[in-house]
Coordinates of C-alpha atoms and ligand atoms in Angstrom, one line a residue:
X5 CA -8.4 -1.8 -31.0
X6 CA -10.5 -3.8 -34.0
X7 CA -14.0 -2.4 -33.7
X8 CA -14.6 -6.4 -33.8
X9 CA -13.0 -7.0 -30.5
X10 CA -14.6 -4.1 -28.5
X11 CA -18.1 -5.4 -29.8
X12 CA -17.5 -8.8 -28.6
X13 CA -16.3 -7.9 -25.4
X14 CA -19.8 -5.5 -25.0
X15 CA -21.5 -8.9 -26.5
X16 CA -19.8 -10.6 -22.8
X17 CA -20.4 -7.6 -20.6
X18 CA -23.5 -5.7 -22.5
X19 CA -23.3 -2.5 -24.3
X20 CA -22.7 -0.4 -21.3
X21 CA -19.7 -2.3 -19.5
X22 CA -17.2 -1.4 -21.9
X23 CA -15.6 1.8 -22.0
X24 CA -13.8 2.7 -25.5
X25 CA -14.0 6.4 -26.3
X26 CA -10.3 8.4 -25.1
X27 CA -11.5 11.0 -22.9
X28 CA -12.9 8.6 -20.9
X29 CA -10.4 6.4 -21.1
X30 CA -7.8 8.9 -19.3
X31 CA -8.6 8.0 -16.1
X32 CA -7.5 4.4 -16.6
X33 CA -4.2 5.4 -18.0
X34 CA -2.5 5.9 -14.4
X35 CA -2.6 5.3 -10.7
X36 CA -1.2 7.6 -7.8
X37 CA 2.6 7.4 -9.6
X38 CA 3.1 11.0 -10.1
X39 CA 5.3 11.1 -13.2
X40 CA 3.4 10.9 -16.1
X41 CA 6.1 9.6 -18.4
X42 CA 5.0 6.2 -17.2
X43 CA 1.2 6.9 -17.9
X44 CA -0.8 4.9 -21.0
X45 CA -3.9 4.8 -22.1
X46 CA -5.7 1.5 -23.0
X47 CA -7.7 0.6 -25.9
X48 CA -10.9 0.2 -23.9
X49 CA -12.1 -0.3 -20.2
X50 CA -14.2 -3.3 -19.6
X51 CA -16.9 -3.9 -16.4
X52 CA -17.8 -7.6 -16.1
X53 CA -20.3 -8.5 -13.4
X54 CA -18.9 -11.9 -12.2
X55 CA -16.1 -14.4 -13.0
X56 CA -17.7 -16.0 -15.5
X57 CA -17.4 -13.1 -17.6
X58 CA -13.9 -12.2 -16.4
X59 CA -13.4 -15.7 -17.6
X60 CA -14.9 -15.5 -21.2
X61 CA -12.7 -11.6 -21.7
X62 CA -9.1 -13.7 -20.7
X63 CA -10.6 -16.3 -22.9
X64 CA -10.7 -13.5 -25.7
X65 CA -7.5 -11.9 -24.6
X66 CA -5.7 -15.0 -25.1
X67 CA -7.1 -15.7 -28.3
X68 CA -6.3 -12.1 -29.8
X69 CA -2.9 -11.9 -27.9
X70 CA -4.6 -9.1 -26.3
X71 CA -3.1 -7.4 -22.7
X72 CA -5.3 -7.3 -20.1
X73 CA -4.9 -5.3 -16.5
X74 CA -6.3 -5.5 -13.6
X75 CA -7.3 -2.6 -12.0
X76 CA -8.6 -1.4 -8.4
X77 CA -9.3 1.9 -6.9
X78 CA -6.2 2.8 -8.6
X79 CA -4.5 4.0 -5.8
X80 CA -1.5 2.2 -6.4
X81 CA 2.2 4.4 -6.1
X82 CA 4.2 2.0 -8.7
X83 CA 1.9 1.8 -11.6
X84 CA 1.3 -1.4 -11.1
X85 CA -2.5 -0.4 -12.9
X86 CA -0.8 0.8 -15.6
X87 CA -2.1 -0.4 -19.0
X88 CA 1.9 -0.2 -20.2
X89 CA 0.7 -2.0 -23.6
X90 CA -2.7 -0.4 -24.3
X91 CA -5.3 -3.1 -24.4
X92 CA -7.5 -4.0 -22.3
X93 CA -8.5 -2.7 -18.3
X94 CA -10.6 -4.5 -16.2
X95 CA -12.9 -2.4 -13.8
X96 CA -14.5 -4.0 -11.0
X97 CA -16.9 -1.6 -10.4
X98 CA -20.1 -4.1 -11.2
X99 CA -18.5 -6.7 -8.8
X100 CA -18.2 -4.6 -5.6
X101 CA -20.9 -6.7 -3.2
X102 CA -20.1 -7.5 0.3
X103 CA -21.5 -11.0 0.1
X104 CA -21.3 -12.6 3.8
X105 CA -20.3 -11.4 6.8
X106 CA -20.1 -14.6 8.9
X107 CA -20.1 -13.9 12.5
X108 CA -19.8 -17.6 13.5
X109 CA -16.3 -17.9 11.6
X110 CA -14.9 -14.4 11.7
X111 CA -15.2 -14.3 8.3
X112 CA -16.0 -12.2 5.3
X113 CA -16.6 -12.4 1.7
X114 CA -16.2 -10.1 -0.7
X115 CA -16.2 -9.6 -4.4
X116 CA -13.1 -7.3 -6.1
X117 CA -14.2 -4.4 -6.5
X118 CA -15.4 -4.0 -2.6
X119 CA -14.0 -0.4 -1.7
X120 CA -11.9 -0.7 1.7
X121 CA -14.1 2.0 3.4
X122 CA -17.4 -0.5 2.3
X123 CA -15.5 -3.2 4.1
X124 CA -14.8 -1.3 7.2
X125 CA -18.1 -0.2 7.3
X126 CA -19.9 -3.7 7.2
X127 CA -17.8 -5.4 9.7
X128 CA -17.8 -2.5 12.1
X129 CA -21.7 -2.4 11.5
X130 CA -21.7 -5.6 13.1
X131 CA -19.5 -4.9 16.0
X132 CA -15.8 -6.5 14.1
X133 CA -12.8 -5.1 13.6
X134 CA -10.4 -5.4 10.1
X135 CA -7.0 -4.7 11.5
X136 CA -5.3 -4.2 8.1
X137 CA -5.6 -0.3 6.7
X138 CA -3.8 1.2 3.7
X139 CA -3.8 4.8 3.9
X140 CA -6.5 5.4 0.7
X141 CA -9.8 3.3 1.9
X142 CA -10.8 3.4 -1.9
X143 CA -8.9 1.1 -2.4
X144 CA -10.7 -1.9 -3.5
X145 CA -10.1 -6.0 -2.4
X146 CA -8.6 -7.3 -5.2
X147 CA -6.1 -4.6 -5.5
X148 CA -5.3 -4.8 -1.7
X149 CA -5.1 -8.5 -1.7
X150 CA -2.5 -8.4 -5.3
X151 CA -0.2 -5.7 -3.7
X152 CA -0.3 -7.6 0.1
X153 CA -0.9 -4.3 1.3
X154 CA 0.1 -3.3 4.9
X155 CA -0.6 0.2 6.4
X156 CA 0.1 1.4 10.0
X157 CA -1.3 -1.3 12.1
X158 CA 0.9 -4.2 10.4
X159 CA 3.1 -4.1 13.7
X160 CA 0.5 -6.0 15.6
X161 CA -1.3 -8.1 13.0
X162 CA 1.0 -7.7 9.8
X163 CA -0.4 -7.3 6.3
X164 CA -3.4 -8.2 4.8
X165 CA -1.6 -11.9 3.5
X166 CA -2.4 -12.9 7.4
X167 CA -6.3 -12.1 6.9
X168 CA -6.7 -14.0 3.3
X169 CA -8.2 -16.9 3.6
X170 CA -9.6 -17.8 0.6
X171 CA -9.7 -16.4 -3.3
X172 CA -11.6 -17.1 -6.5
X173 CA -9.1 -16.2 -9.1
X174 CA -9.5 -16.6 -13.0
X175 CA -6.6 -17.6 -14.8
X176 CA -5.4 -16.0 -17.6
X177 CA -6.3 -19.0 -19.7
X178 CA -9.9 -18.4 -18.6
X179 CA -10.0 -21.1 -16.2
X180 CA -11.6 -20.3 -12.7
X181 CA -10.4 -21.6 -9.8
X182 CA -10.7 -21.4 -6.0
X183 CA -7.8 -21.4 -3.5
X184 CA -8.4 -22.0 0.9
X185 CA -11.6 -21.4 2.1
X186 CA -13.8 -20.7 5.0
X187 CA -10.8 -22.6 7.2
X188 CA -7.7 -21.0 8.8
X189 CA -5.3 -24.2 8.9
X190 CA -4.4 -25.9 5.3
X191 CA -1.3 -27.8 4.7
X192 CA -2.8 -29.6 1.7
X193 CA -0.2 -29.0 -0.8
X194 CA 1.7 -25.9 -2.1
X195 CA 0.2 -22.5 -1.1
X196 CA -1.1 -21.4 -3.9
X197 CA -3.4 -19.1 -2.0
X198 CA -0.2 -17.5 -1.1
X199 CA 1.8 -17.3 -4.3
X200 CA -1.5 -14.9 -5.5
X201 CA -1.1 -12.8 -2.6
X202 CA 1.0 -9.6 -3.9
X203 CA 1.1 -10.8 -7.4
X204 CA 0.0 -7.5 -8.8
X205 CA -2.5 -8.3 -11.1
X206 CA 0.3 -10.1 -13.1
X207 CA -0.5 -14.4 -12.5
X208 CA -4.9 -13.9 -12.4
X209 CA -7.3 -11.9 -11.9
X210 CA -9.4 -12.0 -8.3
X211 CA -12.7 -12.1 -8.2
X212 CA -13.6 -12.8 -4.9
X213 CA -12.2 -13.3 -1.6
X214 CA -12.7 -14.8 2.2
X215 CA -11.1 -12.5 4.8
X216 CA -10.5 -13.2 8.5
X217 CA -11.5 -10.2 10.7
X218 CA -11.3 -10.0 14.8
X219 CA -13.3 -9.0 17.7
X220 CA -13.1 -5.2 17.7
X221 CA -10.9 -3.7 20.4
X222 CA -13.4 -2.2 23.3
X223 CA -10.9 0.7 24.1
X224 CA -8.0 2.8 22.1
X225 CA -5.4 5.3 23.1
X226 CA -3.2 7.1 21.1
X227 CA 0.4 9.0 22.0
X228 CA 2.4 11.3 20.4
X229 CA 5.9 11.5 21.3
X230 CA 8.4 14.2 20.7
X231 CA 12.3 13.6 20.5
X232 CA 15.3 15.7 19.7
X233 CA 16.8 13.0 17.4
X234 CA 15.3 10.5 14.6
X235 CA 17.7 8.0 16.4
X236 CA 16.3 8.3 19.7
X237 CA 12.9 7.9 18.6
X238 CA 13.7 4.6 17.0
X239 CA 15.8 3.6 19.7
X240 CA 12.3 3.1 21.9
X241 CA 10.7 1.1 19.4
X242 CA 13.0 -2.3 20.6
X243 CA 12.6 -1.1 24.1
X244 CA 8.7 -1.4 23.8
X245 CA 8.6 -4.4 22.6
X246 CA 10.8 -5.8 25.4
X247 CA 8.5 -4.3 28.1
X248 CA 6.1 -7.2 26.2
X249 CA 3.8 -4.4 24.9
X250 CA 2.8 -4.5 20.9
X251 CA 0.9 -1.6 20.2
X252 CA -1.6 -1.2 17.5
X253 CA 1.2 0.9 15.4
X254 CA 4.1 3.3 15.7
X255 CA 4.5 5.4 13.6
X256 CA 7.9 7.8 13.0
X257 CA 7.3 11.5 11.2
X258 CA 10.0 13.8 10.7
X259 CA 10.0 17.5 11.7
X260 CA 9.9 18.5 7.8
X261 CA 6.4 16.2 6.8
X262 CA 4.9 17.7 10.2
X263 CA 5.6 21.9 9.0
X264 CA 4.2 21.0 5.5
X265 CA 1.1 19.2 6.6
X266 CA 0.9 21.9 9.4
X267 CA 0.8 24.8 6.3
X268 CA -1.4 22.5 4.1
X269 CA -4.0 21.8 6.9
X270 CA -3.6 25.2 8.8
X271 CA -3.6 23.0 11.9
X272 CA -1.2 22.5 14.6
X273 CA 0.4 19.5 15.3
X274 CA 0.1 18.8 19.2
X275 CA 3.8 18.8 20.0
X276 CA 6.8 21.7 19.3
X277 CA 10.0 21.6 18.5
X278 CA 10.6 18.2 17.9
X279 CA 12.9 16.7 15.2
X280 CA 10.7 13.2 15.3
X281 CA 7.8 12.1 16.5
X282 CA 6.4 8.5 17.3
X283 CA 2.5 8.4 17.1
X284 CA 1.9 4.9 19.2
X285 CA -1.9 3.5 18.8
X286 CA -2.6 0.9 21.7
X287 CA -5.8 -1.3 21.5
X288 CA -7.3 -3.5 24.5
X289 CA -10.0 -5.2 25.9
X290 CA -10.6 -2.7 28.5
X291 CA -10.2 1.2 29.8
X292 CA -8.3 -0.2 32.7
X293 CA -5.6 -2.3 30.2
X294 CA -5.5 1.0 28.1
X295 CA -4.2 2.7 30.9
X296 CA -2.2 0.5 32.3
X297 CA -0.3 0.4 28.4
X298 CA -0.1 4.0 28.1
X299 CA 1.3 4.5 31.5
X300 CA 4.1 1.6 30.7
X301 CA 4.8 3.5 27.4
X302 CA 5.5 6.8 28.7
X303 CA 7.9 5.6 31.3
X304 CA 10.1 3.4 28.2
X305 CA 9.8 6.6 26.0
X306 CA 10.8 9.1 29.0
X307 CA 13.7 6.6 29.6
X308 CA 14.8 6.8 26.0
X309 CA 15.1 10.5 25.9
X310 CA 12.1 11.6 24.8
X311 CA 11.0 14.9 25.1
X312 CA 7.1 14.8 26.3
X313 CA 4.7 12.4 26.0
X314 CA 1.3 13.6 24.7
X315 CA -1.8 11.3 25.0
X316 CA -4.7 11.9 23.1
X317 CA -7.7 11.8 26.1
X318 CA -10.5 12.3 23.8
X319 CA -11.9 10.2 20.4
X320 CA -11.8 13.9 19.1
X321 CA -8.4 14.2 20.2
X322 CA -7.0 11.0 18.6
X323 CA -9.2 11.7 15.5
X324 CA -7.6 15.0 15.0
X325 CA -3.8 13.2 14.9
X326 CA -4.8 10.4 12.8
X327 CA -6.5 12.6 10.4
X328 CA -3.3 14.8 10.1
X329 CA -1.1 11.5 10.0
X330 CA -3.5 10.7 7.1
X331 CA -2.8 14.0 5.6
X332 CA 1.0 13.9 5.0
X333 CA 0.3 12.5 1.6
X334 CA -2.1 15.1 0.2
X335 CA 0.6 17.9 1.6
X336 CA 3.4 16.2 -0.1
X337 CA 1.5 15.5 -3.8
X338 CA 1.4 18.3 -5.5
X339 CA 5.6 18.5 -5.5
X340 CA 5.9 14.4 -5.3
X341 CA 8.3 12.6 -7.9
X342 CA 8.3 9.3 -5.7
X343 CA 7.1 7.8 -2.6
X344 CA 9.6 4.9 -1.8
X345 CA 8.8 2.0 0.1
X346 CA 11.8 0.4 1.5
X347 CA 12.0 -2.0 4.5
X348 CA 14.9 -2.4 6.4
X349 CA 15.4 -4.3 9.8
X350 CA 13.8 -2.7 12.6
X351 CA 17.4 -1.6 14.2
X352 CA 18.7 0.1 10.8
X353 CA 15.7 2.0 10.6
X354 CA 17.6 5.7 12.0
X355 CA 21.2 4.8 10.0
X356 CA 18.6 4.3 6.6
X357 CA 16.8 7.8 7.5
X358 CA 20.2 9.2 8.2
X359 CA 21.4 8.3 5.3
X360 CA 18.6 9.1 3.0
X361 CA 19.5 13.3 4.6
X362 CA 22.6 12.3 3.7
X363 CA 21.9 12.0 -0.2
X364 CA 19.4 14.9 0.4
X365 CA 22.2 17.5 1.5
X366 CA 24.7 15.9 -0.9
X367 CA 22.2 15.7 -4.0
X368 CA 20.2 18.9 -3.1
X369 CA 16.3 17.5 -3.8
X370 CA 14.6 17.6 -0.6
X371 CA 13.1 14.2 0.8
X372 CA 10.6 14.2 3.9
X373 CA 10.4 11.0 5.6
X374 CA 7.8 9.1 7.3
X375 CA 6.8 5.8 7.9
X376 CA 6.0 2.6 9.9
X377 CA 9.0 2.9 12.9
X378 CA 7.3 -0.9 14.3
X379 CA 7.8 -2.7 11.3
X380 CA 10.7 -1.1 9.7
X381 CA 8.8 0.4 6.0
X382 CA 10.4 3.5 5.5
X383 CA 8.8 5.9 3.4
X384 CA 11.4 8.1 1.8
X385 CA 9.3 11.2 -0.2
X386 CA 11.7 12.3 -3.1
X387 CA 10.3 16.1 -3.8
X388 CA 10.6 18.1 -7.0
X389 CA 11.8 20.9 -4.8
X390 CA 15.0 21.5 -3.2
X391 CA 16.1 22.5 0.3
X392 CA 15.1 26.2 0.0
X393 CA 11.6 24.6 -0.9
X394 CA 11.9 25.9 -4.4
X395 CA 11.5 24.1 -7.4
X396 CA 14.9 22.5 -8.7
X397 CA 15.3 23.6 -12.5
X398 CA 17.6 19.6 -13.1
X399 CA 15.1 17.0 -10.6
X400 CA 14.9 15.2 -13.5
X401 CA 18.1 14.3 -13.6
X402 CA 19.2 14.3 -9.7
X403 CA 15.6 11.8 -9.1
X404 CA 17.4 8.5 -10.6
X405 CA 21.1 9.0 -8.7
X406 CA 18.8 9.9 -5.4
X407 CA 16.7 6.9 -5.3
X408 CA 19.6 4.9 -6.4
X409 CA 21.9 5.8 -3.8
X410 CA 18.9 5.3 -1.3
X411 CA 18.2 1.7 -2.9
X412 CA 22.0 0.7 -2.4
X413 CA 21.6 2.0 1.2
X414 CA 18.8 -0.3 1.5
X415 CA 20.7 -3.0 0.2
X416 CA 23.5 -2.4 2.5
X417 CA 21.4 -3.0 5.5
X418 CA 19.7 -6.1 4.6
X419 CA 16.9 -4.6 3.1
X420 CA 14.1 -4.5 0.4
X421 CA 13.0 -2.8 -2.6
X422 CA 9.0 -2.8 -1.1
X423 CA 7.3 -3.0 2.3
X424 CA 3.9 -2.6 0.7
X425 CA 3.3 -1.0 -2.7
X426 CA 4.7 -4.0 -4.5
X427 CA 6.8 -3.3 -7.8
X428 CA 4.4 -2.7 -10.8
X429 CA 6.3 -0.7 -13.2
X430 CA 8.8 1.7 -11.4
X431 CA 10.9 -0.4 -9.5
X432 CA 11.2 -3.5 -11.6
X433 CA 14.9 -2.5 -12.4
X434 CA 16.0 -3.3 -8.9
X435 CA 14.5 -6.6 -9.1
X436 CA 18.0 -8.4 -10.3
X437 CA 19.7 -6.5 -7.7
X438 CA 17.9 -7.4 -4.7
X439 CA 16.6 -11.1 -6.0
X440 CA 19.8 -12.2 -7.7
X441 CA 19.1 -14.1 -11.4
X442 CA 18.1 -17.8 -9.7
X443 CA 14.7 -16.3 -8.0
X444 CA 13.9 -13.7 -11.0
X445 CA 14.5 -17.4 -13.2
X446 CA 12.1 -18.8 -10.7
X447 CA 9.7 -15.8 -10.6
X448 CA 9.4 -16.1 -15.0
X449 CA 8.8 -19.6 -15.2
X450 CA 5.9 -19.2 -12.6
X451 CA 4.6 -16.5 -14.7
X452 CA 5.0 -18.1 -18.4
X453 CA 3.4 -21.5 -16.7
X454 CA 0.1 -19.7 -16.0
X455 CA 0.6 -17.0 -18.7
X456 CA 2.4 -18.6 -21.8
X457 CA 0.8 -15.7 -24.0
X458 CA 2.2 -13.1 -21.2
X459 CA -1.3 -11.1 -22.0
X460 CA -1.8 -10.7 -17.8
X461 CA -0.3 -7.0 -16.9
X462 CA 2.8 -7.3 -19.1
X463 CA 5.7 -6.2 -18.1
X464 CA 4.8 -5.9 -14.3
X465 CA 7.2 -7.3 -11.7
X466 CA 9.7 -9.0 -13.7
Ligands
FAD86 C1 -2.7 8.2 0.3 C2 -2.2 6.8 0.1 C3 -1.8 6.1 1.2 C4 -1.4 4.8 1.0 N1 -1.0 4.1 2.1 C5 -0.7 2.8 2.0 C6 -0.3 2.0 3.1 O1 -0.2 2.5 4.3 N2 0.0 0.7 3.0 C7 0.0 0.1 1.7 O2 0.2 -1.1 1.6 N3 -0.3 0.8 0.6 C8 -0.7 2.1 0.7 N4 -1.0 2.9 -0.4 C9 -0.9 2.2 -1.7 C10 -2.2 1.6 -2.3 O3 -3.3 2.1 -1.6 C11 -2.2 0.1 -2.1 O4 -1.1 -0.4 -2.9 C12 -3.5 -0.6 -2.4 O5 -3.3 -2.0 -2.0 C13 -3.8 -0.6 -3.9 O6 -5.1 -1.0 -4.1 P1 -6.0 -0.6 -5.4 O7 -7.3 -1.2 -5.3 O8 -6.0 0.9 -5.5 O9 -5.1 -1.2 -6.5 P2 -4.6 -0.6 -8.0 O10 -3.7 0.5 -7.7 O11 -5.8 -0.4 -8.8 O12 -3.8 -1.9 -8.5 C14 -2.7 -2.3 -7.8 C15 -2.2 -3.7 -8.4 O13 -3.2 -4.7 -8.1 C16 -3.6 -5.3 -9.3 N5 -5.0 -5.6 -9.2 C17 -6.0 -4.7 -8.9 N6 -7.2 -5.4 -8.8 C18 -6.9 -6.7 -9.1 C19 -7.7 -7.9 -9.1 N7 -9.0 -7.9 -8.9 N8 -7.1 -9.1 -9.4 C20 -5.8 -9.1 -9.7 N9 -5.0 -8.0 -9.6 C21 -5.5 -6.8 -9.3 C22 -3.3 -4.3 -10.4 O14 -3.1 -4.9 -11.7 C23 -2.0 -3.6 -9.9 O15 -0.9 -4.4 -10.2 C24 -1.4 4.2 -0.3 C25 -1.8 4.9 -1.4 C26 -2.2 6.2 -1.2 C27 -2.6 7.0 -2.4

């Protein structure tokens, strides 16, 4: 980059909020996507302090036919971060204020670069709850709002697109503007509140946001429940419902994520023998209500073949299998080519997972699966090993048949590309697929109406 350019952006931001020398630039080169084909350094890293200044950088940008991209904690798992044209990365890490919590409205705002965990922690502080929680809490608020992440407890209050109630979001021409409010109903015109949601980064950039959070729950308990088959399991998910009970989450884990996060923690998971599990987390008002849940719960999974049911009696207790839930990931990474995301309708959840150990015997890369049984996301976990757990000399060239044969699975059942992590880079070639050409039309002249230069995170999405 023109020494020009990186001297007037540190005339907008100051000397110290731009970032242009290469080994310090690495960092900013990927997210959480393993591969490292897709990884790309940018020209420089830029920290503005408010919008105004995100406003004069896009002004820039647009001028010099510069790329700029967004980025957040940079836990993303599709590269959505990515600078995939070098240029220019926006950090957020001077606009990370907790500005309001407003106990009157259920309501807080929040600049970008809030990390999750900073969020919890100031609405908890004062006695709140934030249902939505995808898995990394250093995740930040702009880049949980542009993916419309979910997370585990999306079965009882969905993803975070139900919480956002108002943005500040700078367009790529430099303009600023503000979309909803401090309100919860708003049928004034088109959503655009909503078209920002999950837009990766790729339509503006957010700067700040209003987010609905709840009363916290006075009482949790938390089940694990063993069962000889992945179909059984999910077969008690639609039968929980019907006994009018919507728990917190339900999870499903596989016998093969449970014996590596088992070796990778040294610790035992609470139940033996199983093939799958379902970790249910209930929420109420009261001990009493709690019980009365976990009780109901136990019968439905008994009824539906279930091996055991083991409750978690103690915070310590629950802590313990939500911390190893949370640890599947870490086990996983160091062989990791792919974490899909797929959703599929609740009842094709078990024929999808089948299917995916289908392509796994057939294609010989292993591929432990997790994911959120309530709302149908399916995490599929295509490994550089194979089934004797030893690298496979040709992944490379088994990875794209596997996770296309998955995809078409997917497709068969009514599915979707992503749950949760969005598109960004990796999956934009099942876009057309899924979409058909009229919506990916639709999608592009969206895009070229706000972004005529197409300098907002290039090549993202579509
Ligand atoms: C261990 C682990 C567990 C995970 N579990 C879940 C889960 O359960 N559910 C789930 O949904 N996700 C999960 N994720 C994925 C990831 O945490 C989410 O996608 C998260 O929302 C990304 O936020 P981020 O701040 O890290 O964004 P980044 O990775 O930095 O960026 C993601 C996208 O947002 C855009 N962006 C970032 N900031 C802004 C901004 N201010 N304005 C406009 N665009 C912006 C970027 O350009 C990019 O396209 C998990 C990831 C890991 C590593």
């Amino acid at each position: 980059m023109d020494k020009n350019i990186i001297q007037k952006l540190a005339a907008i931001v100051g000397e110290k909020g731009v970032i242009s020398a290469k080994d310090l630039l690495e960092n900013y080169s990927h997210d959480e996507f393993p591969l490292p084909e897709i990884w790309k350094l940018p020209d420089a890293a830029v920290k503005p302090r408010n919008a105004e200044e995100v406003s004069e950088i896009l002004k820039l940008a647009n001028k010099e036919k510069i790329p700029v991209t967004p980025r957040g904690g940079g836990t993303g798992l599709c590269g959505g971060c990515v600078p995939q044209n070098g240029g220019i990365v926006l950090l957020f890490d001077n606009m990370n204020k907790v500005l309001e919590v407003d106990p009157d409205n259920f309501m807080v705002t929040a600049q970008a670069g809030v990390m999750l965990r900073d969020l919890y922690a100031q609405i908890e502080k004062e006695g709140f709850f934030f249902p939505p929680h995808p898995g990394d809490e250093t995740a930040m608020v702009g880049g949980v709002i542009a993916t419309n992440a979910g997370g585990a407890r999306a079965v009882k209050y969905g993803t975070i697109r139900n919480f956002v109630r108002g943005i500040e979001v700078v367009l790529p021409g430099g303009d600023i503007i503000n979309l909803g409010g401090k309100f919860i109903k708003n049928s004034t015109g088109f959503n655009l509140l909503q078209l920002f949601i999950g837009s990766e980064g790729t339509l503006g950039v957010i700067t700040k946001a209003v987010i609905s959070f709840l009363a916290a729950p006075k009482e949790t308990a938390t089940l694990v429940v063993p069962y000889d088959t992945i179909q059984d399991a999910i077969g008690t998910v639609p039968a929980i419902m019907k006994g009018k009970i919507v728990p917190l989450a339900i999870e499903f884990i596989e016998e093969d994520a449970i014996a590596i996060t088992e070796k990778h923690l040294s610790k035992k998971w609470p139940v033996r023998d199983a093939k799958a599990c379902l970790v249910i987390i209930l929420d109420a008002a009261s001990r009493e209500e709690v019980d009365r849940l976990t009780q109901a719960i136990a019968d439905i999974a008994l009824k539906n073949k279930a091996k055991d049911v083991f409750i978690a009696d103690t915070k310590t207790r629950e802590k313990e299998i939500l911390d190893f839930r949370s640890s599947m990931y870490e086990a996983l990474k160091p062989n990791l080519i792919e974490t899909l995301d797929i959703a599929v309708p609740v009842s094709e959840i078990a024929a999808h997972v089948e299917a995916v150990h289908r392509i796994e015997k057939e294609q010989g890369l292993w591929i432990p699966t997790y994911g959120h049984a309530g709302d149908g996301n399916v995490h599929a976990h295509i490994m550089k090993l194979g089934l004797d757990q030893k690298i496979k000399k040709d992944w490379q060239k088994i990875y794209p048949v596997v996770r296309k044969l998955i995809h078409e699975d997917a497709k068969k059942r009514g599915g979707m590309i992503s749950g949760e992590h969005g598109i960004g880079l990796i999956k934009r070639e099942y876009m057309l697929d899924f979409l058909g050409p009229k919506q990916i039309e639709i999608m592009r002249s969206i895009k070229s109406i706000l972004d005529p230069n197409n300098i907002l995170n290039p090549g993202k999405i579509v």
